[in-house]
CSV table of C-alpha atoms and ligand atoms in Angstrom, one decimal:
chain,number,residue,atom,x,y,z
A,13,UNK,CA,132.3,129.5,88.1
A,14,UNK,CA,128.2,129.6,87.2
A,15,UNK,CA,126.6,126.8,88.0
A,16,UNK,CA,122.8,126.0,88.5
A,17,UNK,CA,120.6,122.9,90.1
A,18,UNK,CA,116.8,122.0,90.0
A,19,UNK,CA,116.1,120.7,93.2
A,20,UNK,CA,112.5,119.0,94.2
A,21,UNK,CA,110.4,119.8,97.2
A,22,UNK,CA,109.8,116.6,99.7
A,23,UNK,CA,106.5,115.3,101.1
A,24,UNK,CA,107.3,113.5,104.6
A,25,UNK,CA,106.0,110.0,105.7
A,26,UNK,CA,107.5,109.9,108.6
A,27,UNK,CA,107.6,113.5,110.0
A,28,UNK,CA,110.8,115.1,110.5
A,29,UNK,CA,108.9,117.5,114.3
A,30,UNK,CA,111.2,118.3,116.9
A,31,UNK,CA,115.6,119.0,117.1
A,32,UNK,CA,118.0,118.1,119.3
A,33,UNK,CA,120.5,120.8,118.4
A,34,UNK,CA,118.6,124.3,116.5
A,35,UNK,CA,122.6,124.7,114.4
A,36,UNK,CA,123.3,122.1,113.2
A,37,UNK,CA,119.6,121.0,112.5
A,38,UNK,CA,119.5,117.1,114.5
A,39,UNK,CA,116.3,115.9,114.4
A,40,UNK,CA,115.1,113.8,117.1
A,41,UNK,CA,113.6,111.4,114.6
A,42,UNK,CA,115.1,109.9,111.6
A,43,UNK,CA,112.2,110.3,108.2
A,44,UNK,CA,111.1,109.2,105.3
A,45,UNK,CA,110.1,111.4,102.1
A,46,UNK,CA,109.7,111.4,98.3
A,47,UNK,CA,110.8,113.5,96.4
A,48,UNK,CA,107.5,115.5,94.8
A,49,UNK,CA,107.9,116.3,90.6
A,50,UNK,CA,105.5,118.9,90.6
A,51,UNK,CA,107.0,122.2,93.0
A,52,UNK,CA,111.0,122.2,92.7
A,53,UNK,CA,113.1,124.8,92.8
A,54,UNK,CA,116.1,126.4,90.3
A,55,UNK,CA,119.3,128.4,91.3
A,56,UNK,CA,122.1,129.2,90.1
A,57,UNK,CA,125.2,130.9,91.9
A,58,UNK,CA,127.8,132.3,90.8
A,59,UNK,CA,131.0,133.9,93.0
A,60,UNK,CA,133.5,136.3,91.4
A,61,UNK,CA,135.9,139.4,93.0
A,62,UNK,CA,134.3,141.4,90.5
A,63,UNK,CA,131.0,140.9,92.8
A,64,UNK,CA,131.2,143.5,96.3
A,65,UNK,CA,128.8,141.5,98.0
A,66,UNK,CA,126.2,139.1,97.9
A,67,UNK,CA,123.2,139.5,95.5
A,68,UNK,CA,120.0,136.7,96.4
A,69,UNK,CA,117.0,137.8,94.1
A,70,UNK,CA,114.2,135.4,93.8
A,71,UNK,CA,112.6,135.4,90.7
A,72,UNK,CA,108.9,135.9,90.6
A,73,UNK,CA,109.5,137.1,94.6
A,74,UNK,CA,110.5,138.6,96.9
A,75,UNK,CA,113.2,137.0,99.4
A,76,UNK,CA,112.3,138.5,103.1
A,77,UNK,CA,115.3,139.7,105.4
A,78,UNK,CA,115.0,136.3,107.2
A,79,UNK,CA,115.8,134.3,104.2
A,80,UNK,CA,118.4,136.4,102.8
A,81,UNK,CA,120.4,135.6,105.4
A,82,UNK,CA,120.0,132.3,105.3
A,83,UNK,CA,120.8,131.8,102.3
A,84,UNK,CA,124.3,134.9,102.9
A,85,UNK,CA,124.9,132.2,105.9
A,86,UNK,CA,125.1,128.2,103.4
A,87,UNK,CA,127.0,130.4,101.0
A,88,UNK,CA,129.4,131.1,104.0
A,89,UNK,CA,129.9,127.5,105.0
A,90,UNK,CA,130.6,126.6,101.1
A,91,UNK,CA,132.8,129.8,101.5
A,92,UNK,CA,134.2,128.2,104.3
A,93,UNK,CA,134.5,124.5,103.4
A,94,UNK,CA,136.4,126.1,100.2
A,95,UNK,CA,138.8,128.3,101.1
A,96,UNK,CA,137.0,131.1,99.1
A,97,UNK,CA,136.5,134.4,100.3
A,98,UNK,CA,134.6,135.4,96.6
A,99,UNK,CA,131.3,137.3,97.6
A,100,UNK,CA,128.7,135.9,94.2
A,101,UNK,CA,125.9,136.4,93.5
A,102,UNK,CA,122.4,133.9,93.5
A,103,UNK,CA,119.5,133.7,91.4
A,104,UNK,CA,116.8,131.5,92.3
A,105,UNK,CA,113.8,130.9,90.7
A,106,UNK,CA,110.7,128.1,91.8
A,107,UNK,CA,108.0,126.4,89.6
A,108,UNK,CA,105.3,127.4,91.9
A,109,UNK,CA,104.0,130.4,93.1
A,110,UNK,CA,105.7,132.4,95.6
A,111,UNK,CA,101.8,132.0,98.6
A,112,UNK,CA,101.0,129.0,96.8
A,113,UNK,CA,101.0,126.9,99.9
A,114,UNK,CA,103.8,124.7,98.5
A,115,UNK,CA,106.6,123.9,100.6
A,116,UNK,CA,110.1,126.4,99.7
A,117,UNK,CA,112.8,126.0,102.0
A,118,UNK,CA,113.3,122.0,101.7
A,119,UNK,CA,113.9,122.5,97.8
A,120,UNK,CA,115.4,126.1,97.9
A,121,UNK,CA,118.5,124.7,100.4
A,122,UNK,CA,118.9,122.0,98.1
A,123,UNK,CA,119.6,123.5,95.1
A,124,UNK,CA,121.5,126.0,96.5
A,125,UNK,CA,123.9,123.7,98.3
A,126,UNK,CA,124.5,121.7,95.0
A,127,UNK,CA,124.7,125.4,92.7
A,128,UNK,CA,126.9,126.6,95.5
A,129,UNK,CA,129.2,123.8,96.0
A,130,UNK,CA,129.8,123.2,92.1
A,131,UNK,CA,130.3,126.8,92.0
A,132,UNK,CA,132.7,126.8,94.7
A,133,UNK,CA,134.9,124.4,92.4
A,134,UNK,CA,134.0,121.6,95.1
A,135,UNK,CA,133.6,118.1,94.6
A,136,UNK,CA,131.4,116.2,97.4
A,137,UNK,CA,129.6,113.1,98.4
A,138,UNK,CA,126.0,112.4,97.7
A,139,UNK,CA,126.1,112.2,102.4
A,140,UNK,CA,127.7,115.5,102.6
A,141,UNK,CA,126.2,117.9,100.3
A,142,UNK,CA,123.0,116.7,102.4
A,143,UNK,CA,124.3,117.5,105.5
A,144,UNK,CA,125.8,121.2,104.4
A,145,UNK,CA,121.2,120.9,103.1
A,146,UNK,CA,120.2,119.7,106.7
A,147,UNK,CA,122.1,123.2,108.5
A,148,UNK,CA,119.1,125.3,106.0
A,149,UNK,CA,116.3,123.9,106.3
A,150,UNK,CA,116.1,120.4,107.7
A,151,UNK,CA,114.4,119.1,105.4
A,152,UNK,CA,116.1,119.7,102.6
A,153,UNK,CA,118.3,117.0,102.6
A,154,UNK,CA,115.6,114.3,101.2
A,155,UNK,CA,115.4,116.2,98.5
A,156,UNK,CA,119.1,115.7,96.7
A,157,UNK,CA,119.1,111.9,97.4
A,158,UNK,CA,116.5,110.1,93.9
A,159,UNK,CA,113.3,110.0,94.5
A,160,UNK,CA,112.6,107.6,98.3
A,161,UNK,CA,115.0,108.9,100.7
A,162,UNK,CA,115.4,108.1,103.9
A,163,UNK,CA,116.9,111.0,106.9
A,164,UNK,CA,119.3,109.3,109.9
A,165,UNK,CA,118.7,110.7,112.7
A,166,UNK,CA,122.1,110.1,113.3
A,167,UNK,CA,124.9,110.6,116.1
A,168,UNK,CA,126.2,113.7,115.3
A,169,UNK,CA,126.0,116.1,111.9
A,170,UNK,CA,128.3,114.1,110.1
A,171,UNK,CA,126.2,111.0,110.5
A,172,UNK,CA,122.4,112.5,110.1
A,173,UNK,CA,123.2,112.7,106.5
A,174,UNK,CA,119.9,111.6,103.8
A,175,UNK,CA,119.7,108.3,100.6
A,176,UNK,CA,118.3,107.1,97.8
A,177,UNK,CA,115.6,103.7,99.1
A,178,UNK,CA,114.5,103.7,95.4
A,179,UNK,CA,114.9,105.6,92.5
A,180,UNK,CA,112.2,107.8,91.2
A,181,UNK,CA,111.4,104.9,88.5
A,182,UNK,CA,110.2,102.9,91.5
A,183,UNK,CA,106.7,102.9,91.2
A,184,UNK,CA,103.8,105.1,90.9
A,185,UNK,CA,103.1,106.8,93.3
A,186,UNK,CA,101.4,110.1,92.9
A,187,UNK,CA,100.5,113.2,95.5
A,188,UNK,CA,98.6,115.9,94.8
A,189,UNK,CA,98.9,119.4,97.4
A,190,UNK,CA,95.9,120.2,96.7
A,191,UNK,CA,96.0,123.9,98.7
A,192,UNK,CA,93.0,125.3,100.7
A,193,UNK,CA,94.7,128.7,101.6
A,194,UNK,CA,97.1,130.5,99.4
A,195,UNK,CA,98.7,133.3,102.9
A,196,UNK,CA,101.7,132.6,103.4
A,197,UNK,CA,102.1,129.6,106.9
A,198,UNK,CA,101.8,132.4,109.9
A,199,UNK,CA,104.1,130.3,111.8
A,200,UNK,CA,107.3,128.0,110.1
A,201,UNK,CA,108.4,124.7,110.9
A,202,UNK,CA,110.7,126.0,112.5
A,203,UNK,CA,109.4,128.0,114.7
A,204,UNK,CA,106.8,125.2,115.5
A,205,UNK,CA,108.2,122.8,116.7
A,206,UNK,CA,110.8,124.8,118.6
A,207,UNK,CA,108.4,124.4,121.8
A,208,UNK,CA,108.4,120.4,121.1
A,209,UNK,CA,109.3,119.0,124.5
A,210,UNK,CA,106.6,120.9,125.3
A,211,UNK,CA,104.2,118.5,124.2
A,212,UNK,CA,103.6,115.6,126.9
A,213,UNK,CA,102.8,114.1,123.2
A,214,UNK,CA,106.3,113.9,122.4
A,215,UNK,CA,107.9,110.7,123.9
A,216,UNK,CA,105.3,107.9,122.5
A,217,UNK,CA,105.7,110.0,119.6
A,218,UNK,CA,109.3,109.4,119.5
A,219,UNK,CA,109.2,105.9,120.8
A,220,UNK,CA,106.6,104.9,118.0
A,221,UNK,CA,108.4,105.9,115.1
A,222,UNK,CA,111.7,103.7,115.3
A,223,UNK,CA,108.6,101.0,114.7
A,224,UNK,CA,107.2,103.3,111.9
A,225,UNK,CA,110.3,104.1,109.9
A,226,UNK,CA,110.3,100.2,109.1
A,227,UNK,CA,107.0,99.5,108.3
A,228,UNK,CA,106.9,102.3,105.7
A,229,UNK,CA,110.4,100.7,103.9
A,230,UNK,CA,108.5,97.7,104.1
A,231,UNK,CA,105.1,98.9,102.5
A,232,UNK,CA,107.5,99.9,100.0
A,233,UNK,CA,109.5,97.8,99.6
A,234,UNK,CA,106.7,94.9,98.5
A,235,UNK,CA,104.9,98.6,97.4
A,236,UNK,CA,101.8,98.0,99.3
A,237,UNK,CA,99.5,101.3,99.3
A,238,UNK,CA,97.0,100.1,102.1
A,239,UNK,CA,99.9,99.4,104.2
A,240,UNK,CA,101.6,103.1,103.6
A,241,UNK,CA,98.5,105.5,104.4
A,242,UNK,CA,98.5,104.1,107.4
A,243,UNK,CA,101.4,104.6,108.4
A,244,UNK,CA,101.4,108.4,106.7
A,245,UNK,CA,97.4,109.2,107.9
A,246,UNK,CA,99.4,107.9,111.6
A,247,UNK,CA,102.1,109.6,111.9
A,248,UNK,CA,101.2,112.9,109.7
A,249,UNK,CA,98.3,113.1,113.0
A,250,UNK,CA,101.0,112.1,115.8
A,251,UNK,CA,102.4,114.8,115.1
A,252,UNK,CA,100.3,117.7,114.5
A,253,UNK,CA,98.6,116.5,118.5
A,254,UNK,CA,102.4,116.8,119.1
A,255,UNK,CA,101.9,120.1,117.4
A,256,UNK,CA,97.8,120.5,118.6
A,257,UNK,CA,100.2,119.3,122.4
A,258,UNK,CA,102.7,122.3,122.5
A,259,UNK,CA,103.2,125.2,124.6
A,260,UNK,CA,101.6,127.8,122.7
A,261,UNK,CA,100.0,125.7,120.2
A,262,UNK,CA,100.6,124.6,117.3
A,263,UNK,CA,97.1,125.0,114.7
A,264,UNK,CA,98.0,124.2,110.9
A,265,UNK,CA,94.5,122.9,109.6
A,266,UNK,CA,91.1,124.9,108.2
A,267,UNK,CA,88.1,124.0,108.5
A,268,UNK,CA,88.4,123.0,105.1
A,269,UNK,CA,91.8,120.5,105.8
A,270,UNK,CA,89.7,119.1,108.1
A,271,UNK,CA,86.8,118.2,105.8
A,272,UNK,CA,89.2,117.1,102.7
A,273,UNK,CA,90.5,114.4,105.7
A,274,UNK,CA,86.8,112.7,106.5
A,275,UNK,CA,85.8,113.5,102.9
A,276,UNK,CA,89.4,111.1,102.2
A,277,UNK,CA,88.3,108.0,104.1
A,278,UNK,CA,83.9,108.8,102.6
A,279,UNK,CA,86.6,108.6,99.5
A,280,UNK,CA,87.6,105.0,100.3
A,281,UNK,CA,85.2,102.4,102.2
A,282,UNK,CA,83.8,103.6,98.4
A,283,UNK,CA,86.9,101.8,96.5
A,284,UNK,CA,89.3,104.4,95.8
A,285,UNK,CA,92.5,103.8,97.6
A,286,UNK,CA,93.6,107.1,98.6
A,287,UNK,CA,95.5,108.9,102.4
A,288,UNK,CA,96.3,111.9,103.3
A,289,UNK,CA,99.5,113.9,104.7
A,290,UNK,CA,99.9,117.3,106.4
A,291,UNK,CA,102.7,119.1,106.6
A,292,UNK,CA,103.6,122.4,108.9
A,293,UNK,CA,100.0,124.7,107.1
A,294,UNK,CA,96.4,123.9,106.4
A,295,UNK,CA,96.8,122.2,102.4
A,296,UNK,CA,96.8,119.1,101.9
A,297,UNK,CA,98.8,116.0,100.3
A,298,UNK,CA,96.9,113.6,99.2
A,299,UNK,CA,98.3,109.8,97.7
A,300,UNK,CA,97.7,107.3,96.0
A,301,UNK,CA,98.6,105.5,92.3
A,302,UNK,CA,98.8,106.7,88.8
A,303,UNK,CA,95.7,104.9,87.9
A,304,UNK,CA,93.5,106.4,89.9
A,305,UNK,CA,95.2,110.1,89.5
A,306,UNK,CA,91.7,111.3,87.0
A,307,UNK,CA,89.7,109.1,89.5
A,308,UNK,CA,91.8,111.4,92.8
A,309,UNK,CA,91.1,114.6,90.7
A,310,UNK,CA,87.4,114.3,89.8
A,311,UNK,CA,86.7,114.4,93.3
A,312,UNK,CA,88.9,116.7,94.4
A,313,UNK,CA,87.9,119.1,92.7
A,314,UNK,CA,83.9,118.8,93.8
A,315,UNK,CA,84.7,119.5,97.0
A,316,UNK,CA,84.7,123.6,97.6
A,317,UNK,CA,87.1,126.0,99.0
A,318,UNK,CA,89.8,124.7,97.1
A,319,UNK,CA,92.1,127.5,95.6
A,320,UNK,CA,94.7,125.0,93.3
A,321,UNK,CA,96.4,121.9,93.4
A,322,UNK,CA,99.8,120.8,92.0
A,323,UNK,CA,99.9,116.9,90.8
A,324,UNK,CA,103.4,115.5,91.9
A,325,UNK,CA,104.5,112.0,90.7
A,326,UNK,CA,107.9,110.7,92.0
A,327,UNK,CA,111.1,113.1,91.6
A,328,UNK,CA,114.7,112.6,90.5
A,329,UNK,CA,117.6,114.1,93.4
A,330,UNK,CA,118.8,116.9,93.0
A,331,UNK,CA,121.3,118.5,89.2
A,332,UNK,CA,122.7,120.3,87.8
A,333,UNK,CA,121.4,121.5,84.5
A,334,UNK,CA,122.8,124.5,82.0
A,335,UNK,CA,120.2,126.4,82.0
A,336,UNK,CA,121.7,129.1,83.8
A,337,UNK,CA,118.6,132.5,85.3
A,338,UNK,CA,121.3,134.9,84.7
B,7,PMV,O1,113.1,121.7,107.2
B,7,PMV,P1,111.7,122.2,107.5
B,7,PMV,O2,112.1,123.3,108.9
B,7,PMV,O3,110.6,122.4,105.8
B,7,PMV,O4,111.0,121.6,108.3
B,7,PMV,C1,110.0,120.6,108.4
B,7,PMV,C2,108.7,119.8,108.9
B,7,PMV,C3,107.8,118.7,108.6
B,7,PMV,O5,107.7,119.4,106.9
B,7,PMV,C4,106.3,119.2,109.3
B,7,PMV,C5,107.8,117.8,108.1
B,7,PMV,C6,109.0,117.2,106.7
B,7,PMV,O6,109.6,116.2,107.5
B,7,PMV,O7,109.1,117.2,106.5
């Protein structure tokens, strides 16, 4: 059977940085995110005894050997669970150009998991699907549920799953992803977080997270952008502080990243409610409400060094669709 899934990327308001279990990708802390409408992956999976081996294709690009191996490992987990042995053909397509700097592992493993289990004829609950997506790439579990999503760190694999807090229609928050460097990032998030326990700042970050999670939930409940934005920025700076104080240090920002951080403060002082957050790379996400989109984009365009922008609204989670890629 052939099945196709469409999965959004997501941006974390409270970030995942570091694992207690590398293989199962159990995180050191819970996290919370919003699905992004402008950056998504579509994947078609077909299992068939006609295929002599797994075939993995990326439309408009090429998977590295390592990426192919990770996809095949995910197919193996699906086969094992479904008790089938047929090989698969997988074709996947990103809405954003490879090398645009937009994250693709979250949307990629979410789409692969949902399409893969459907193609294998196995029906899992949403939380079970998030567990399998998490083993492919931690943040992928947050791309399966709808809209605004919590990933509980849990105690073991089954309890480390993601669920929707609010649907995508709940609040017209926006995220413009400002691409300041379209080169592929030099240190992947997986590699970057490997040495997390060498940072003396880790203990303070982990101690602060439960309170931050509650503060984000409260801000979301009351749709309070100022309260939300303050915590988002605090947690972003904290995550990067941990990364920068690891041995060896992991530095993701460039000059334009810092210029944007300063600009955001300046825009706020002049009355434009906008906040920043940054993942494992130099590109900056700006968070604001729909009513301010034109003003935010106009300000961003004045900054020198920006390559492109990707506009996002909150998005539904991963869904099966009827348009197959082959
Ligand atoms: O799941 P990964 O390996 O893509 O790691 C994600 C790490 C951050 O993007 C920096 C934070 C997060 O929670 O998304």
